[in-house]
């Protein structure tokens, strides 16, 4: 998996997260692993208001593409918010909870792309990623 092959809706979500200065943006490809979804998009907010802003921006960007979440988990002020779009799930954590749950370790068999943090003018399609696997 490379940035060029990332599905357009995932690319939109990644760009929305970058626009809200999300940190440690990671895409895990879980296809073929028997998981309940194909992709996890993980990112970090450095405060609960930032976590909320990131999730709102992603939801807005995907709504503009005609996508609405099947389920939304978490409430204002939460340290972990989740948007379930069926074929992919967006997780936005505070640093503390991301380290605690460590989904990258739990799903380490998935192929992984780590995206650069909010570089000005960077986009998911513009080479702002480091491909690799754990």
Coordinates of N, CA and C in Angstrom, one line a residue:
X1 N 0.9 -1.2 0.0 CA 0.0 0.0 0.0 C 0.9 1.2 0.0
X2 N 0.6 2.2 -0.8 CA 1.3 3.4 -0.9 C 0.3 4.6 -0.8
X3 N 0.8 5.8 -0.7 CA 0.0 7.0 -0.6 C -0.8 7.1 -1.9
X4 N -0.2 6.7 -3.0 CA -0.9 6.8 -4.3 C -2.1 5.8 -4.4
X5 N -2.1 4.8 -3.7 CA -3.2 3.8 -3.7 C -4.2 3.9 -2.6
X6 N -4.0 4.9 -1.7 CA -5.0 5.1 -0.6 C -6.3 5.6 -1.3
X7 N -7.4 4.9 -0.8 CA -8.7 5.3 -1.3 C -9.0 6.8 -1.1
X8 N -9.7 7.4 -2.1 CA -10.0 8.8 -2.0 C -10.7 9.3 -0.7
X9 N -11.6 8.5 -0.2 CA -12.3 8.9 1.1 C -11.3 8.8 2.3
X10 N -10.4 7.9 2.3 CA -9.4 7.9 3.3 C -8.4 9.1 3.2
X11 N -8.1 9.4 1.9 CA -7.2 10.5 1.7 C -7.9 11.8 2.2
X12 N -9.2 12.0 1.9 CA -9.9 13.1 2.4 C -9.9 13.2 3.9
X13 N -10.0 12.1 4.6 CA -10.0 12.0 6.1 C -8.6 12.4 6.6
X14 N -7.6 11.9 5.9 CA -6.2 12.2 6.3 C -5.9 13.7 6.2
X15 N -6.3 14.2 5.1 CA -6.1 15.7 4.8 C -6.9 16.5 5.8
X16 N -8.1 16.1 6.2 CA -8.9 16.8 7.2 C -8.1 16.8 8.6
X17 N -7.6 15.6 8.9 CA -6.9 15.5 10.2 C -5.6 16.4 10.1
X18 N -4.9 16.4 9.0 CA -3.7 17.2 8.9 C -4.1 18.7 9.0
X19 N -5.2 19.1 8.5 CA -5.7 20.4 8.6 C -6.0 20.9 10.0
X20 N -6.2 20.0 10.9 CA -6.4 20.3 12.3 C -5.2 19.9 13.1
X21 N -4.0 19.8 12.5 CA -2.7 19.6 13.1 C -2.7 18.3 14.0
X22 N -3.4 17.2 13.5 CA -3.4 15.9 14.2 C -2.0 15.4 14.1
X23 N -1.6 14.7 15.1 CA -0.3 14.1 15.2 C -0.3 12.6 14.9
X24 N 0.8 12.0 14.6 CA 1.0 10.6 14.4 C -0.2 9.9 13.6
X25 N -0.4 10.4 12.4 CA -1.5 9.9 11.6 C -1.0 8.6 10.9
X26 N -1.7 7.5 11.2 CA -1.4 6.2 10.7 C -2.6 5.5 10.1
X27 N -2.3 4.9 9.0 CA -3.4 4.1 8.3 C -2.9 2.6 8.4
X28 N -3.8 1.8 8.9 CA -3.6 0.4 9.0 C -4.5 -0.3 8.0
X29 N -3.9 -1.1 7.1 CA -4.7 -1.9 6.2 C -4.9 -3.3 6.8
X30 N -6.2 -3.6 7.1 CA -6.5 -4.8 7.8 C -7.2 -5.8 6.8
X31 N -7.2 -5.5 5.5 CA -7.9 -6.4 4.6 C -7.2 -7.8 4.6
X32 N -8.0 -8.8 4.6 CA -7.5 -10.2 4.6 C -7.1 -10.7 5.9
X33 N -7.3 -9.9 7.0 CA -6.9 -10.4 8.3 C -8.1 -10.9 9.1
X34 N -9.3 -10.9 8.5 CA -10.4 -11.4 9.2 C -11.0 -10.4 10.2
X35 N -10.6 -9.1 10.0 CA -11.1 -8.0 10.8 C -12.5 -7.6 10.4
X36 N -13.1 -6.9 11.3 CA -14.5 -6.4 11.0 C -14.5 -5.2 10.1
X37 N -13.4 -4.7 9.7 CA -13.3 -3.5 8.8 C -12.0 -3.7 8.0
X38 N -11.9 -2.9 6.9 CA -10.7 -3.0 6.1 C -9.6 -2.1 6.5
X39 N -9.9 -1.0 7.1 CA -8.8 0.0 7.5 C -9.2 0.6 8.9
X40 N -8.1 0.9 9.6 CA -8.2 1.8 10.8 C -7.4 3.1 10.4
X41 N -7.9 4.2 10.6 CA -7.2 5.5 10.5 C -7.1 6.0 11.9
X42 N -5.8 6.1 12.4 CA -5.5 6.5 13.8 C -4.8 7.9 13.7
X43 N -5.2 8.7 14.7 CA -4.4 10.0 14.8 C -4.6 10.5 16.3
X44 N -3.7 11.4 16.6 CA -3.6 11.9 17.9 C -3.9 13.4 18.0
X45 N -4.7 13.8 19.0 CA -5.0 15.2 19.3 C -4.3 15.5 20.6
X46 N -3.8 16.7 20.8 CA -3.0 17.0 22.0 C -3.8 17.6 23.1
X47 N -5.1 17.7 23.0 CA -6.1 18.1 24.0 C -7.5 17.6 23.6
X48 N -8.4 17.5 24.6 CA -9.7 17.0 24.2 C -10.4 18.0 23.2
X49 N -10.3 19.3 23.3 CA -10.9 20.1 22.2 C -10.3 19.8 20.9
X50 N -9.0 19.5 20.8 CA -8.4 19.2 19.5 C -8.9 17.9 19.0
X51 N -9.0 16.9 19.9 CA -9.6 15.6 19.5 C -11.0 15.8 18.8
X52 N -11.8 16.6 19.5 CA -13.1 16.9 18.9 C -13.0 17.7 17.6
X53 N -12.1 18.6 17.5 CA -12.0 19.4 16.2 C -11.5 18.5 15.1
X54 N -10.6 17.5 15.4 CA -10.1 16.6 14.3 C -11.3 15.7 13.9
X55 N -12.1 15.2 14.8 CA -13.1 14.3 14.4 C -14.2 15.0 13.6
X56 N -14.5 16.3 14.1 CA -15.5 17.1 13.4 C -15.0 17.4 11.9
X57 N -13.8 17.7 11.8 CA -13.2 18.0 10.4 C -13.3 16.8 9.5
X58 N -12.9 15.6 10.1 CA -13.0 14.4 9.3 C -14.4 14.1 8.9
X59 N -15.4 14.2 9.8 CA -16.8 13.9 9.5 C -17.3 14.9 8.5
X60 N -16.9 16.2 8.6 CA -17.4 17.2 7.6 C -16.8 16.9 6.2
X61 N -15.5 16.5 6.1 CA -14.9 16.2 4.8 C -15.5 15.0 4.2
X62 N -15.8 14.0 5.0 CA -16.5 12.8 4.4 C -17.9 13.0 4.1
X63 N -18.6 13.9 4.8 CA -20.0 14.2 4.5 C -20.0 14.9 3.1
X64 N -19.0 15.8 2.9 CA -18.9 16.5 1.5 C -18.8 15.5 0.4
X65 N -18.3 14.3 0.7 CA -18.1 13.2 -0.3 C -19.3 12.3 -0.3
X66 N -20.4 12.6 0.5 CA -21.6 11.8 0.5 C -21.5 10.7 1.5
X67 N -20.5 10.7 2.4 CA -20.4 9.6 3.4 C -20.8 10.1 4.8
X68 N -21.6 9.2 5.4 CA -22.0 9.5 6.8 C -21.6 8.3 7.7
X69 N -21.1 8.5 8.9 CA -20.7 7.4 9.7 C -21.9 6.5 10.0
X70 N -21.7 5.2 10.1 CA -22.7 4.2 10.6 C -22.9 4.4 12.1
X71 N -21.8 4.7 12.7 CA -21.8 4.8 14.2 C -20.8 5.9 14.6
X72 N -21.1 6.6 15.7 CA -20.1 7.5 16.2 C -20.0 7.2 17.7
X73 N -18.8 7.0 18.2 CA -18.6 6.7 19.6 C -17.8 7.8 20.3
X74 N -18.2 8.1 21.5 CA -17.6 9.1 22.3 C -18.4 10.4 22.3
X75 N -18.1 11.2 23.3 CA -18.9 12.5 23.4 C -17.9 13.6 23.6
X76 N -18.4 14.8 23.6 CA -17.6 16.0 23.8 C -16.8 15.9 25.1
X77 N -15.5 16.2 25.0 CA -14.6 16.1 26.1 C -14.0 14.7 26.3
X78 N -14.3 13.8 25.4 CA -13.7 12.5 25.5 C -12.3 12.5 25.0
X79 N -11.5 11.5 25.5 CA -10.1 11.4 25.0 C -10.0 10.4 23.9
X80 N -11.0 9.8 23.5 CA -11.0 8.9 22.3 C -12.4 9.0 21.6
X81 N -12.4 9.4 20.4 CA -13.6 9.5 19.6 C -13.4 8.5 18.4
X82 N -14.5 8.0 17.9 CA -14.5 7.0 16.9 C -15.6 7.3 15.9
X83 N -15.3 7.2 14.6 CA -16.3 7.2 13.5 C -16.2 5.9 12.7
X84 N -17.3 5.2 12.6 CA -17.3 3.9 11.9 C -18.0 4.1 10.6
X85 N -17.3 3.9 9.5 CA -17.8 4.1 8.2 C -18.0 2.7 7.5
X86 N -18.0 1.6 8.3 CA -18.2 0.3 7.7 C -16.8 -0.3 7.2
X87 N -16.4 0.2 6.1 CA -15.2 -0.4 5.5 C -13.9 0.3 6.1
X88 N -14.1 1.3 6.9 CA -13.0 1.9 7.7 C -13.5 2.6 8.9
X89 N -12.6 2.6 9.9 CA -12.9 3.2 11.2 C -11.9 4.2 11.5
X90 N -12.3 5.4 11.9 CA -11.4 6.5 12.3 C -11.4 6.6 13.8
X91 N -10.1 6.5 14.4 CA -9.9 6.6 15.8 C -9.1 7.9 16.0
X92 N -9.6 8.8 16.9 CA -8.8 10.0 17.3 C -8.7 9.9 18.8
X93 N -7.4 9.9 19.2 CA -7.1 9.7 20.7 C -6.3 10.9 21.2
X94 N -6.3 11.1 22.5 CA -5.3 11.9 23.1 C -4.0 11.0 23.2
X95 N -2.9 11.7 23.4 CA -1.6 10.9 23.5 C -1.7 9.8 24.5
X96 N -2.2 10.1 25.7 CA -2.2 9.2 26.8 C -3.0 7.9 26.4
X97 N -4.2 8.1 25.9 CA -5.0 6.9 25.5 C -4.5 6.2 24.3
X98 N -3.9 6.9 23.4 CA -3.3 6.2 22.2 C -2.2 5.2 22.7
X99 N -1.4 5.7 23.6 CA -0.3 4.8 24.2 C -0.9 3.7 25.0
X100 N -2.0 4.0 25.7 CA -2.6 2.9 26.6 C -3.2 1.8 25.7
X101 N -4.0 2.1 24.7 CA -4.6 1.1 23.9 C -3.7 0.5 22.8
X102 N -2.8 1.3 22.3 CA -1.8 0.8 21.4 C -2.3 -0.1 20.3
X103 N -3.3 0.4 19.5 CA -3.9 -0.4 18.5 C -2.9 -0.8 17.4
X104 N -1.9 0.0 17.2 CA -0.8 -0.4 16.2 C -0.2 -1.7 16.6
X105 N 0.0 -1.9 17.9 CA 0.6 -3.2 18.3 C -0.4 -4.3 18.2
X106 N -1.7 -4.1 18.6 CA -2.7 -5.1 18.6 C -3.0 -5.5 17.2
X107 N -2.9 -4.6 16.2 CA -3.2 -5.0 14.8 C -1.9 -4.9 14.0
X108 N -0.8 -5.3 14.6 CA 0.5 -5.2 13.9 C 0.7 -6.0 12.6
X109 N -0.2 -6.9 12.4 CA -0.2 -7.7 11.2 C -0.7 -6.9 10.0
X110 N -1.3 -5.8 10.2 CA -1.8 -5.0 9.1 C -0.7 -4.2 8.5
X111 N -0.9 -3.9 7.2 CA 0.1 -3.1 6.5 C -0.1 -1.6 7.0
X112 N 0.9 -0.9 7.1 CA 0.9 0.4 7.7 C 1.5 1.5 6.9
X113 N 0.9 2.7 6.9 CA 1.5 3.9 6.4 C 1.4 5.0 7.5
X114 N 2.5 5.6 7.8 CA 2.6 6.7 8.7 C 2.7 8.0 7.9
X115 N 1.8 9.0 8.3 CA 1.8 10.2 7.5 C 2.5 11.3 8.4
X116 N 3.1 12.2 7.6 CA 3.8 13.3 8.3 C 2.8 14.2 9.0
X117 N 3.2 14.8 10.1 CA 2.3 15.6 10.9 C 2.1 17.0 10.2
X118 N 1.0 17.3 9.7 CA 0.5 18.6 9.4 C 1.5 19.5 8.7
X119 N 2.3 19.0 7.9 CA 3.3 19.9 7.2 C 2.5 20.9 6.3
X120 N 2.9 22.2 6.4 CA 2.2 23.1 5.6 C 2.2 22.7 4.1
X121 N 1.0 22.7 3.5 CA 0.9 22.4 2.1 C 1.0 20.9 1.8
X122 N 1.1 20.1 2.9 CA 1.3 18.6 2.6 C -0.1 18.1 2.4
X123 N -0.2 17.0 1.6 CA -1.4 16.3 1.5 C -1.0 14.8 1.4
X124 N -2.0 14.0 1.7 CA -1.8 12.5 1.6 C -1.3 12.1 0.3
X125 N -1.7 12.7 -0.8 CA -1.3 12.3 -2.1 C 0.0 12.9 -2.5
X126 N 0.4 13.9 -1.8 CA 1.6 14.7 -2.2 C 2.9 14.2 -1.6
X127 N 3.0 12.9 -1.2 CA 4.2 12.4 -0.7 C 4.5 12.7 0.8
X128 N 3.5 13.0 1.5 CA 3.7 13.3 2.9 C 3.7 12.1 3.8
X129 N 3.9 11.0 3.3 CA 3.9 9.7 4.1 C 5.2 9.0 4.0
X130 N 5.3 8.2 5.0 CA 6.4 7.2 5.1 C 5.8 5.9 5.1
X131 N 6.0 5.1 4.1 CA 5.4 3.8 4.0 C 6.2 2.9 4.9
X132 N 5.6 1.8 5.2 CA 6.4 0.8 5.9 C 5.4 -0.1 6.7
X133 N 6.1 -1.1 7.2 CA 5.3 -2.0 8.1 C 6.0 -2.2 9.4
X134 N 5.3 -2.6 10.4 CA 5.9 -2.7 11.8 C 7.0 -3.7 11.9

